[in-house]
Amino acid sequence: MAQQNFEFLELSRKAPKERWAPERVEDFNEIQGNYSANEAKLQASRCLDCGTPYCQFKCPVQNYIPQWLSLVEEGRILEAATLSHQTNSLPEICGRVCPQDRLCEGSCTLDEDFGAVSIGAIEKYITDTALAMGWKPEIADIAKTGKKVAIIGAGPAGLACADILTQHGITAVVYDKHPEIGGLLSFGIPSFKLEKDVVVKRRKILEYMGVEFKLNTEVGKDISFDVLYQQYDAVFIAVGCYKNMRANIPGEHLKGVYQALDYLINNNHKQMGLIDKAAHHDFYFKRVLVLGGGDTAMDCARTAVRQQASSVYCAYRRNEASMPGSKREVYKAKEEGVKFLWHYQPLEIIGSEQVEAVRFARTKIVVDALTQRNILEIDERDEVIIPADAVVIAFGFQPHEINWLDRYNIQTDEYGRIQTNIAINDHGESKTKNVSEANAVNGATEAIEAKKQKRFAFQTHNDKIFAGGDITRGSDLVVTAIFEGRSAARGIISYLSE
Ligand code: FAD
Ligand code: SF4
């Protein structure tokens, strides 16, 4: 019988040391420190090996968490890295940016009473350490198939797809309009959460494996989709979600009002030396108001703090408990000096040319007499005006318009998300046929044809074209984009083997 581990009774959870808030707001460097080899071993030894790995079930890529924790405990880091890469294409990145409290760590058996095993930090430690030791993926046995797939978008979905295709001998050529790979990893997520040289190291690994990158190349502008469709055996679309949700209130056009993603991309460009001072949205000594309560709002507020804004307020229309993002991020924002305005609904951005203030109505949660459910009530008589020199709107994103989809019968839903076959079996074949079912509603003949047709994971209505990541599920997470990229690659492999 396997021996149960009771280390957790003696040893409490200890995350790697974080930089002290007053020091970390002075720069854009990562705030999370690293484990020493001994700390990593001790923390990994806290895994109870409970027999039912809820952590693994909850992880979207189903990482072999207890197994790699055990290898770390034994100091076998290179083997842990190899195992970790079997399920995850970007483990060092997930270790840094996954909302672990909602995923693996939130379902660790020890979480409630003893403190979850620090799974994310150990995942980061494994790959960071292995790469520093010279670890590289094994590529000697890969036999080239002669097939070529074009991938549009070098974000996590595109990179994960390229990783799996390359491991199966298929040449992956990744097109991206940006000058560096990573998508939102490089240009959206601030470097205090994920330093950009981490992504550069990953590019070098993928290039070593044989992935080809065509950067500074926008499909639809620098090269047409038609060319890719003709020249490749299949195409994977992983272009993300880039349409900002607007506030739809007067004054949104004023100077000094920014959309969250534009602001963050601009700041990351500055950090990466891609733009000069004149083009930088700099909030130095400004009174900043961020509208919204999700993780992107926190990223904007914490970026403004680092730009030495004179004050940073974040206004959200509900209470703190209802905030959609990670509690950890809100806590960190508070530590760094962000002030919160709960129950503030923006009504108007005030100013003649330049923003001067925002007018809010206060809100309260009341019980709906009919449904007995909590609803938000706006009290227009209780108004507040908050002065501001800069306003950032962080209300989320939707898929942007892509003008070549229709020509290729790539269908989207009412939100603009590309429709694909989602569920898959081990061979990358689709078990559910949501695309076929969508066809079926158009008529019985089509339904019969659809049934005859074999569908593959993440295949669009056009057999040769696959899609995944934010463009299929809407703005979500790095790890779910990785899952979709890997699953789509399996779908493409099966499709090309037919
Ligand atoms: P993206 O990462 O958006 O990549 C798409 C790529 O396609 C981009 O590089 C784009 O340039 C390229 N592209 C688009 N159109 C074309 C074209 N026509 N030709 C060539 N290239 C094109 N998730 C987390 O898990 N943790 C976090 O902490 C976190 N923080 C976030 C912070 C912000 C500010 C934002 C906006 C998102 C955050 N997310 C986070 C979500 C996460 O970043 C995304 O879910 C994930 O990056 C989606 O991956 P993707 O590959 O689908 O798309
Ligand atoms: Fe946890 Fe994310 Fe790593 Fe999975 S990929 S183990 S959810 S940190």
mmCIF file of N, CA and C in Angstrom, residues 338-451:
data_model
loop_
_atom_site.group_PDB
_atom_site.id
_atom_site.type_symbol
_atom_site.label_atom_id
_atom_site.label_comp_id
_atom_site.label_asym_id
_atom_site.label_seq_id
_atom_site.Cartn_x
_atom_site.Cartn_y
_atom_site.Cartn_z
ATOM 1 N N VAL A 338 -3.753 51.313 -4.468
ATOM 2 C CA VAL A 338 -4.972 51.603 -5.244
ATOM 3 C C VAL A 338 -6.137 51.726 -4.258
ATOM 4 N N LYS A 339 -6.977 52.761 -4.467
ATOM 5 C CA LYS A 339 -8.157 52.946 -3.602
ATOM 6 C C LYS A 339 -9.399 52.492 -4.380
ATOM 7 N N PHE A 340 -10.340 51.898 -3.661
ATOM 8 C CA PHE A 340 -11.526 51.348 -4.346
ATOM 9 C C PHE A 340 -12.781 52.138 -4.009
ATOM 10 N N LEU A 341 -13.620 52.312 -5.032
ATOM 11 C CA LEU A 341 -14.926 52.949 -4.855
ATOM 12 C C LEU A 341 -15.966 51.881 -5.185
ATOM 13 N N TRP A 342 -16.575 51.310 -4.171
ATOM 14 C CA TRP A 342 -17.578 50.270 -4.407
ATOM 15 C C TRP A 342 -18.940 50.922 -4.620
ATOM 16 N N HIS A 343 -19.772 50.245 -5.375
ATOM 17 C CA HIS A 343 -21.135 50.735 -5.643
ATOM 18 C C HIS A 343 -21.143 52.082 -6.362
ATOM 19 N N TYR A 344 -20.276 52.245 -7.343
ATOM 20 C CA TYR A 344 -20.230 53.471 -8.151
ATOM 21 C C TYR A 344 -20.516 53.109 -9.610
ATOM 22 N N GLN A 345 -21.621 53.623 -10.122
ATOM 23 C CA GLN A 345 -21.991 53.384 -11.527
ATOM 24 C C GLN A 345 -21.670 54.652 -12.333
ATOM 25 N N PRO A 346 -20.747 54.579 -13.303
ATOM 26 C CA PRO A 346 -20.431 55.803 -14.060
ATOM 27 C C PRO A 346 -21.592 56.221 -14.964
ATOM 28 N N LEU A 347 -21.911 57.531 -14.937
ATOM 29 C CA LEU A 347 -23.007 58.050 -15.776
ATOM 30 C C LEU A 347 -22.488 58.937 -16.896
ATOM 31 N N GLU A 348 -21.362 59.648 -16.628
ATOM 32 C CA GLU A 348 -20.878 60.609 -17.624
ATOM 33 C C GLU A 348 -19.419 60.940 -17.340
ATOM 34 N N ILE A 349 -18.644 61.074 -18.415
ATOM 35 C CA ILE A 349 -17.274 61.576 -18.252
ATOM 36 C C ILE A 349 -17.334 63.064 -18.588
ATOM 37 N N ILE A 350 -16.909 63.893 -17.650
ATOM 38 C CA ILE A 350 -17.103 65.343 -17.783
ATOM 39 C C ILE A 350 -15.814 66.007 -18.287
ATOM 40 N N GLY A 351 -15.967 67.026 -19.143
ATOM 41 C CA GLY A 351 -14.818 67.788 -19.629
ATOM 42 C C GLY A 351 -15.209 68.487 -20.916
ATOM 43 N N SER A 352 -14.445 69.541 -21.319
ATOM 44 C CA SER A 352 -14.754 70.180 -22.603
ATOM 45 C C SER A 352 -13.970 69.463 -23.712
ATOM 46 N N GLU A 353 -12.639 69.518 -23.643
ATOM 47 C CA GLU A 353 -11.841 68.713 -24.589
ATOM 48 C C GLU A 353 -11.150 67.590 -23.842
ATOM 49 N N GLN A 354 -10.615 67.944 -22.687
ATOM 50 C CA GLN A 354 -9.858 67.005 -21.859
ATOM 51 C C GLN A 354 -10.748 66.556 -20.691
ATOM 52 N N VAL A 355 -10.633 65.296 -20.302
ATOM 53 C CA VAL A 355 -11.417 64.810 -19.164
ATOM 54 C C VAL A 355 -11.077 65.602 -17.898
ATOM 55 N N GLU A 356 -12.147 65.914 -17.145
ATOM 56 C CA GLU A 356 -11.942 66.659 -15.895
ATOM 57 C C GLU A 356 -12.469 65.882 -14.686
ATOM 58 N N ALA A 357 -13.500 65.060 -14.921
ATOM 59 C CA ALA A 357 -14.109 64.334 -13.790
ATOM 60 C C ALA A 357 -15.030 63.244 -14.337
ATOM 61 N N VAL A 358 -15.512 62.400 -13.439
ATOM 62 C CA VAL A 358 -16.534 61.423 -13.823
ATOM 63 C C VAL A 358 -17.709 61.563 -12.857
ATOM 64 N N ARG A 359 -18.904 61.572 -13.453
ATOM 65 C CA ARG A 359 -20.113 61.649 -12.617
ATOM 66 C C ARG A 359 -20.644 60.233 -12.405
ATOM 67 N N PHE A 360 -20.847 59.876 -11.150
ATOM 68 C CA PHE A 360 -21.327 58.535 -10.801
ATOM 69 C C PHE A 360 -22.672 58.608 -10.093
ATOM 70 N N ALA A 361 -23.453 57.510 -10.223
ATOM 71 C CA ALA A 361 -24.600 57.318 -9.324
ATOM 72 C C ALA A 361 -24.213 56.207 -8.363
ATOM 73 N N ARG A 362 -24.648 56.302 -7.126
ATOM 74 C CA ARG A 362 -24.382 55.218 -6.181
ATOM 75 C C ARG A 362 -25.380 54.081 -6.449
ATOM 76 N N THR A 363 -24.958 52.882 -6.152
ATOM 77 C CA THR A 363 -25.849 51.731 -6.360
ATOM 78 C C THR A 363 -26.023 50.981 -5.051
ATOM 79 N N LYS A 364 -27.053 50.169 -4.990
ATOM 80 C CA LYS A 364 -27.191 49.264 -3.846
ATOM 81 C C LYS A 364 -27.801 47.944 -4.312
ATOM 82 N N ILE A 365 -27.560 46.904 -3.533
ATOM 83 C CA ILE A 365 -28.117 45.601 -3.899
ATOM 84 C C ILE A 365 -29.429 45.426 -3.140
ATOM 85 N N VAL A 366 -30.499 45.146 -3.892
ATOM 86 C CA VAL A 366 -31.810 44.942 -3.261
ATOM 87 C C VAL A 366 -32.383 43.598 -3.709
ATOM 88 N N VAL A 367 -33.362 43.122 -2.952
ATOM 89 C CA VAL A 367 -33.984 41.842 -3.316
ATOM 90 C C VAL A 367 -35.184 42.124 -4.225
ATOM 91 N N ASP A 368 -35.179 41.507 -5.396
ATOM 92 C CA ASP A 368 -36.274 41.697 -6.343
ATOM 93 C C ASP A 368 -37.543 41.022 -5.802
ATOM 94 N N ALA A 369 -38.624 41.799 -5.711
ATOM 95 C CA ALA A 369 -39.849 41.285 -5.084
ATOM 96 C C ALA A 369 -40.403 40.077 -5.838
ATOM 97 N N LEU A 370 -40.254 40.097 -7.147
ATOM 98 C CA LEU A 370 -40.833 39.037 -7.975
ATOM 99 C C LEU A 370 -40.013 37.747 -7.915
ATOM 100 N N THR A 371 -38.689 37.893 -8.136
ATOM 101 C CA THR A 371 -37.843 36.685 -8.256
ATOM 102 C C THR A 371 -37.125 36.334 -6.952
ATOM 103 N N GLN A 372 -37.145 37.251 -5.997
ATOM 104 C CA GLN A 372 -36.419 37.072 -4.728
ATOM 105 C C GLN A 372 -34.903 36.994 -4.921
ATOM 106 N N ARG A 373 -34.436 37.470 -6.083
ATOM 107 C CA ARG A 373 -32.991 37.443 -6.323
ATOM 108 C C ARG A 373 -32.400 38.827 -6.081
ATOM 109 N N ASN A 374 -31.089 38.831 -5.748
ATOM 110 C CA ASN A 374 -30.402 40.109 -5.538
ATOM 111 C C ASN A 374 -30.230 40.829 -6.868
ATOM 112 N N ILE A 375 -30.645 42.078 -6.925
ATOM 113 C CA ILE A 375 -30.405 42.861 -8.142
ATOM 114 C C ILE A 375 -29.758 44.188 -7.752
ATOM 115 N N LEU A 376 -29.139 44.819 -8.751
ATOM 116 C CA LEU A 376 -28.440 46.080 -8.508
ATOM 117 C C LEU A 376 -29.396 47.233 -8.798
ATOM 118 N N GLU A 377 -29.550 48.131 -7.837
ATOM 119 C CA GLU A 377 -30.435 49.269 -8.062
ATOM 120 C C GLU A 377 -29.594 50.543 -8.097
ATOM 121 N N ILE A 378 -29.848 51.371 -9.106
ATOM 122 C CA ILE A 378 -29.094 52.626 -9.227
ATOM 123 C C ILE A 378 -29.906 53.745 -8.596
ATOM 124 N N ASP A 379 -29.295 54.500 -7.709
ATOM 125 C CA ASP A 379 -29.975 55.617 -7.079
ATOM 126 C C ASP A 379 -29.510 56.908 -7.748
ATOM 127 N N GLU A 380 -30.257 57.345 -8.781
ATOM 128 C CA GLU A 380 -29.833 58.506 -9.573
ATOM 129 C C GLU A 380 -29.846 59.790 -8.732
ATOM 130 N N ARG A 381 -30.527 59.758 -7.573
ATOM 131 C CA ARG A 381 -30.541 60.978 -6.743
ATOM 132 C C ARG A 381 -29.277 61.092 -5.904
ATOM 133 N N ASP A 382 -28.574 59.956 -5.781
ATOM 134 C CA ASP A 382 -27.354 59.972 -4.968
ATOM 135 C C ASP A 382 -26.159 59.987 -5.918
ATOM 136 N N GLU A 383 -25.789 61.177 -6.372
ATOM 137 C CA GLU A 383 -24.718 61.288 -7.365
ATOM 138 C C GLU A 383 -23.444 61.848 -6.750
ATOM 139 N N VAL A 384 -22.316 61.442 -7.346
ATOM 140 C CA VAL A 384 -21.016 61.899 -6.858
ATOM 141 C C VAL A 384 -20.172 62.270 -8.072
ATOM 142 N N ILE A 385 -19.412 63.354 -7.952
ATOM 143 C CA ILE A 385 -18.493 63.713 -9.032
ATOM 144 C C ILE A 385 -17.067 63.545 -8.516
ATOM 145 N N ILE A 386 -16.281 62.735 -9.234
ATOM 146 C CA ILE A 386 -14.896 62.492 -8.817
ATOM 147 C C ILE A 386 -13.972 63.125 -9.857
ATOM 148 N N PRO A 387 -13.118 64.052 -9.469
ATOM 149 C CA PRO A 387 -12.195 64.666 -10.426
ATOM 150 C C PRO A 387 -11.167 63.664 -10.939
ATOM 151 N N ALA A 388 -10.772 63.833 -12.198
ATOM 152 C CA ALA A 388 -9.766 62.921 -12.767
ATOM 153 C C ALA A 388 -9.056 63.598 -13.942
ATOM 154 N N ASP A 389 -7.771 63.287 -14.116
ATOM 155 C CA ASP A 389 -7.020 63.761 -15.289
ATOM 156 C C ASP A 389 -6.947 62.674 -16.356
ATOM 157 N N ALA A 390 -7.121 61.413 -15.934
ATOM 158 C CA ALA A 390 -7.099 60.290 -16.894
ATOM 159 C C ALA A 390 -8.109 59.247 -16.435
ATOM 160 N N VAL A 391 -8.849 58.695 -17.418
ATOM 161 C CA VAL A 391 -9.844 57.654 -17.115
ATOM 162 C C VAL A 391 -9.531 56.435 -17.983
ATOM 163 N N VAL A 392 -9.516 55.261 -17.349
ATOM 164 C CA VAL A 392 -9.282 54.030 -18.125
ATOM 165 C C VAL A 392 -10.535 53.167 -18.050
ATOM 166 N N ILE A 393 -11.039 52.770 -19.221
ATOM 167 C CA ILE A 393 -12.258 51.955 -19.257
ATOM 168 C C ILE A 393 -11.855 50.489 -19.400
ATOM 169 N N ALA A 394 -12.160 49.704 -18.375
ATOM 170 C CA ALA A 394 -11.752 48.282 -18.368
ATOM 171 C C ALA A 394 -12.995 47.412 -18.203
ATOM 172 N N PHE A 395 -13.818 47.378 -19.249
ATOM 173 C CA PHE A 395 -15.081 46.636 -19.202
ATOM 174 C C PHE A 395 -15.024 45.330 -19.989
ATOM 175 N N GLY A 396 -13.834 44.883 -20.360
ATOM 176 C CA GLY A 396 -13.689 43.589 -21.028
ATOM 177 C C GLY A 396 -13.568 43.713 -22.544
ATOM 178 N N PHE A 397 -13.488 42.558 -23.192
ATOM 179 C CA PHE A 397 -13.233 42.510 -24.637
ATOM 180 C C PHE A 397 -14.159 41.519 -25.309
ATOM 181 N N GLN A 398 -14.339 41.759 -26.595
ATOM 182 C CA GLN A 398 -15.105 40.816 -27.430
ATOM 183 C C GLN A 398 -14.293 40.555 -28.689
ATOM 184 N N PRO A 399 -14.609 39.498 -29.432
ATOM 185 C CA PRO A 399 -13.878 39.274 -30.681
ATOM 186 C C PRO A 399 -13.991 40.483 -31.608
ATOM 187 N N HIS A 400 -12.890 40.817 -32.242
ATOM 188 C CA HIS A 400 -12.878 41.912 -33.219
ATOM 189 C C HIS A 400 -13.346 41.366 -34.573
ATOM 190 N N GLU A 401 -13.620 42.280 -35.477
ATOM 191 C CA GLU A 401 -14.118 41.847 -36.790
ATOM 192 C C GLU A 401 -12.973 41.315 -37.655
ATOM 193 N N ILE A 402 -13.192 40.206 -38.334
ATOM 194 C CA ILE A 402 -12.166 39.659 -39.227
ATOM 195 C C ILE A 402 -12.826 39.495 -40.589
ATOM 196 N N ASN A 403 -12.329 40.254 -41.580
ATOM 197 C CA ASN A 403 -13.130 40.348 -42.815
ATOM 198 C C ASN A 403 -12.963 39.163 -43.765
ATOM 199 N N TRP A 404 -12.030 38.228 -43.503
ATOM 200 C CA TRP A 404 -11.896 37.106 -44.425
ATOM 201 C C TRP A 404 -12.611 35.839 -43.956
ATOM 202 N N LEU A 405 -13.347 35.902 -42.847
ATOM 203 C CA LEU A 405 -13.995 34.682 -42.353
ATOM 204 C C LEU A 405 -15.099 34.183 -43.294
ATOM 205 N N ASP A 406 -15.957 35.122 -43.730
ATOM 206 C CA ASP A 406 -17.140 34.730 -44.510
ATOM 207 C C ASP A 406 -16.770 34.010 -45.805
ATOM 208 N N ARG A 407 -15.733 34.531 -46.461
ATOM 209 C CA ARG A 407 -15.336 33.957 -47.762
ATOM 210 C C ARG A 407 -15.012 32.475 -47.654
ATOM 211 N N TYR A 408 -14.609 32.052 -46.451
ATOM 212 C CA TYR A 408 -14.198 30.656 -46.265
ATOM 213 C C TYR A 408 -15.206 29.864 -45.426
ATOM 214 N N ASN A 409 -16.392 30.396 -45.304
ATOM 215 C CA ASN A 409 -17.452 29.728 -44.551
ATOM 216 C C ASN A 409 -17.028 29.413 -43.108
ATOM 217 N N ILE A 410 -16.283 30.329 -42.500
ATOM 218 C CA ILE A 410 -15.924 30.170 -41.084
ATOM 219 C C ILE A 410 -17.021 30.901 -40.307
ATOM 220 N N GLN A 411 -17.844 30.151 -39.590
ATOM 221 C CA GLN A 411 -19.024 30.784 -38.992
ATOM 222 C C GLN A 411 -18.770 31.205 -37.550
ATOM 223 N N THR A 412 -19.446 32.277 -37.157
ATOM 224 C CA THR A 412 -19.278 32.811 -35.799
ATOM 225 C C THR A 412 -20.634 32.816 -35.080
ATOM 226 N N ASP A 413 -20.594 32.920 -33.762
ATOM 227 C CA ASP A 413 -21.860 33.025 -33.019
ATOM 228 C C ASP A 413 -22.251 34.507 -32.873
ATOM 229 N N GLU A 414 -23.281 34.765 -32.066
ATOM 230 C CA GLU A 414 -23.787 36.150 -31.994
ATOM 231 C C GLU A 414 -22.779 37.111 -31.353
ATOM 232 N N TYR A 415 -21.764 36.569 -30.654
ATOM 233 C CA TYR A 415 -20.746 37.447 -30.050
ATOM 234 C C TYR A 415 -19.506 37.579 -30.947
ATOM 235 N N GLY A 416 -19.529 36.932 -32.097
ATOM 236 C CA GLY A 416 -18.380 37.010 -33.007
ATOM 237 C C GLY A 416 -17.346 35.921 -32.752
ATOM 238 N N ARG A 417 -17.642 34.970 -31.846
ATOM 239 C CA ARG A 417 -16.675 33.891 -31.570
ATOM 240 C C ARG A 417 -16.763 32.850 -32.680
ATOM 241 N N ILE A 418 -15.598 32.386 -33.135
ATOM 242 C CA ILE A 418 -15.602 31.383 -34.210
ATOM 243 C C ILE A 418 -16.139 30.068 -33.653
ATOM 244 N N GLN A 419 -17.054 29.460 -34.390
ATOM 245 C CA GLN A 419 -17.648 28.192 -33.950
ATOM 246 C C GLN A 419 -16.787 27.011 -34.395
ATOM 247 N N THR A 420 -16.560 26.106 -33.460
ATOM 248 C CA THR A 420 -15.764 24.911 -33.774
ATOM 249 C C THR A 420 -16.375 23.698 -33.089
ATOM 250 N N ASN A 421 -15.857 22.526 -33.453
ATOM 251 C CA ASN A 421 -16.154 21.316 -32.677
ATOM 252 C C ASN A 421 -15.308 21.369 -31.437
ATOM 253 N N ILE A 422 -15.915 21.193 -30.277
ATOM 254 C CA ILE A 422 -15.121 21.402 -29.064
ATOM 255 C C ILE A 422 -14.632 20.114 -28.440
ATOM 256 N N ALA A 423 -15.543 19.222 -28.059
ATOM 257 C CA ALA A 423 -15.092 18.056 -27.294
ATOM 258 C C ALA A 423 -14.315 17.091 -28.185
ATOM 259 N N ILE A 424 -13.319 16.418 -27.609
ATOM 260 C CA ILE A 424 -12.472 15.533 -28.400
ATOM 261 C C ILE A 424 -12.231 14.217 -27.677
ATOM 262 N N ASN A 425 -11.870 13.210 -28.441
ATOM 263 C CA ASN A 425 -11.382 11.995 -27.797
ATOM 264 C C ASN A 425 -9.855 11.965 -27.912
ATOM 265 N N ASP A 426 -9.224 10.870 -27.498
ATOM 266 C CA ASP A 426 -7.765 10.822 -27.442
ATOM 267 C C ASP A 426 -7.105 10.971 -28.804
ATOM 268 N N HIS A 427 -7.859 10.728 -29.877
ATOM 269 C CA HIS A 427 -7.269 10.814 -31.207
ATOM 270 C C HIS A 427 -7.554 12.146 -31.877
ATOM 271 N N GLY A 428 -8.072 13.103 -31.100
ATOM 272 C CA GLY A 428 -8.351 14.401 -31.693
ATOM 273 C C GLY A 428 -9.608 14.412 -32.539
ATOM 274 N N GLU A 429 -10.418 13.324 -32.463
ATOM 275 C CA GLU A 429 -11.690 13.334 -33.185
ATOM 276 C C GLU A 429 -12.746 13.932 -32.269
ATOM 277 N N SER A 430 -13.720 14.585 -32.871
ATOM 278 C CA SER A 430 -14.728 15.237 -32.056
ATOM 279 C C SER A 430 -15.821 14.268 -31.650
ATOM 280 N N LYS A 431 -16.156 14.266 -30.348
ATOM 281 C CA LYS A 431 -17.264 13.427 -29.881
ATOM 282 C C LYS A 431 -18.585 14.169 -30.070
ATOM 283 N N THR A 432 -18.573 15.488 -29.772
ATOM 284 C CA THR A 432 -19.796 16.254 -30.023
ATOM 285 C C THR A 432 -19.665 16.910 -31.387
ATOM 286 N N LYS A 433 -20.795 17.177 -31.987
ATOM 287 C CA LYS A 433 -20.756 17.723 -33.340
ATOM 288 C C LYS A 433 -21.525 19.024 -33.361
ATOM 289 N N ASN A 434 -21.019 20.022 -32.613
ATOM 290 C CA ASN A 434 -21.828 21.238 -32.567
ATOM 291 C C ASN A 434 -21.866 21.977 -33.890
ATOM 292 N N VAL A 435 -20.787 21.855 -34.687
ATOM 293 C CA VAL A 435 -20.841 22.467 -36.012
ATOM 294 C C VAL A 435 -21.850 21.715 -36.867
ATOM 295 N N SER A 436 -21.771 20.381 -36.813
ATOM 296 C CA SER A 436 -22.707 19.586 -37.607
ATOM 297 C C SER A 436 -24.141 19.834 -37.143
ATOM 298 N N GLU A 437 -24.305 19.935 -35.814
ATOM 299 C CA GLU A 437 -25.650 20.198 -35.309
ATOM 300 C C GLU A 437 -26.159 21.547 -35.795
ATOM 301 N N ALA A 438 -25.221 22.530 -35.838
ATOM 302 C CA ALA A 438 -25.610 23.848 -36.330
ATOM 303 C C ALA A 438 -26.065 23.725 -37.780
ATOM 304 N N ASN A 439 -25.356 22.913 -38.568
ATOM 305 C CA ASN A 439 -25.776 22.702 -39.958
ATOM 306 C C ASN A 439 -27.132 22.019 -39.996
ATOM 307 N N ALA A 440 -27.321 21.072 -39.052
ATOM 308 C CA ALA A 440 -28.511 20.239 -39.087
ATOM 309 C C ALA A 440 -29.795 21.057 -38.985
ATOM 310 N N VAL A 441 -29.758 22.163 -38.245
ATOM 311 C CA VAL A 441 -30.983 22.943 -38.114
ATOM 312 C C VAL A 441 -31.407 23.551 -39.454
ATOM 313 N N ASN A 442 -30.470 23.615 -40.398
ATOM 314 C CA ASN A 442 -30.814 24.191 -41.698
ATOM 315 C C ASN A 442 -31.630 23.255 -42.578
ATOM 316 N N GLY A 443 -31.733 21.984 -42.223
ATOM 317 C CA GLY A 443 -32.548 21.088 -43.037
ATOM 318 C C GLY A 443 -32.119 19.646 -42.888
ATOM 319 N N ALA A 444 -33.051 18.748 -43.173
ATOM 320 C CA ALA A 444 -32.806 17.326 -42.943
ATOM 321 C C ALA A 444 -31.671 16.788 -43.796
ATOM 322 N N THR A 445 -31.572 17.228 -45.070
ATOM 323 C CA THR A 445 -30.520 16.708 -45.960
ATOM 324 C C THR A 445 -29.162 17.019 -45.377
ATOM 325 N N GLU A 446 -29.027 18.273 -44.934
ATOM 326 C CA GLU A 446 -27.749 18.674 -44.358
ATOM 327 C C GLU A 446 -27.442 17.867 -43.115
ATOM 328 N N ALA A 447 -28.497 17.567 -42.350
ATOM 329 C CA ALA A 447 -28.293 16.802 -41.112
ATOM 330 C C ALA A 447 -27.725 15.425 -41.431
ATOM 331 N N ILE A 448 -28.257 14.821 -42.487
ATOM 332 C CA ILE A 448 -27.774 13.493 -42.862
ATOM 333 C C ILE A 448 -26.317 13.584 -43.321
ATOM 334 N N GLU A 449 -26.027 14.592 -44.158
ATOM 335 C CA GLU A 449 -24.654 14.791 -44.645
ATOM 336 C C GLU A 449 -23.709 15.014 -43.471
ATOM 337 N N ALA A 450 -24.177 15.830 -42.517
ATOM 338 C CA ALA A 450 -23.338 16.164 -41.370
ATOM 339 C C ALA A 450 -22.995 14.930 -40.571
ATOM 340 N N LYS A 451 -23.945 14.026 -40.442
ATOM 341 C CA LYS A 451 -23.725 12.803 -39.678
ATOM 342 C C LYS A 451 -22.674 11.928 -40.351
#
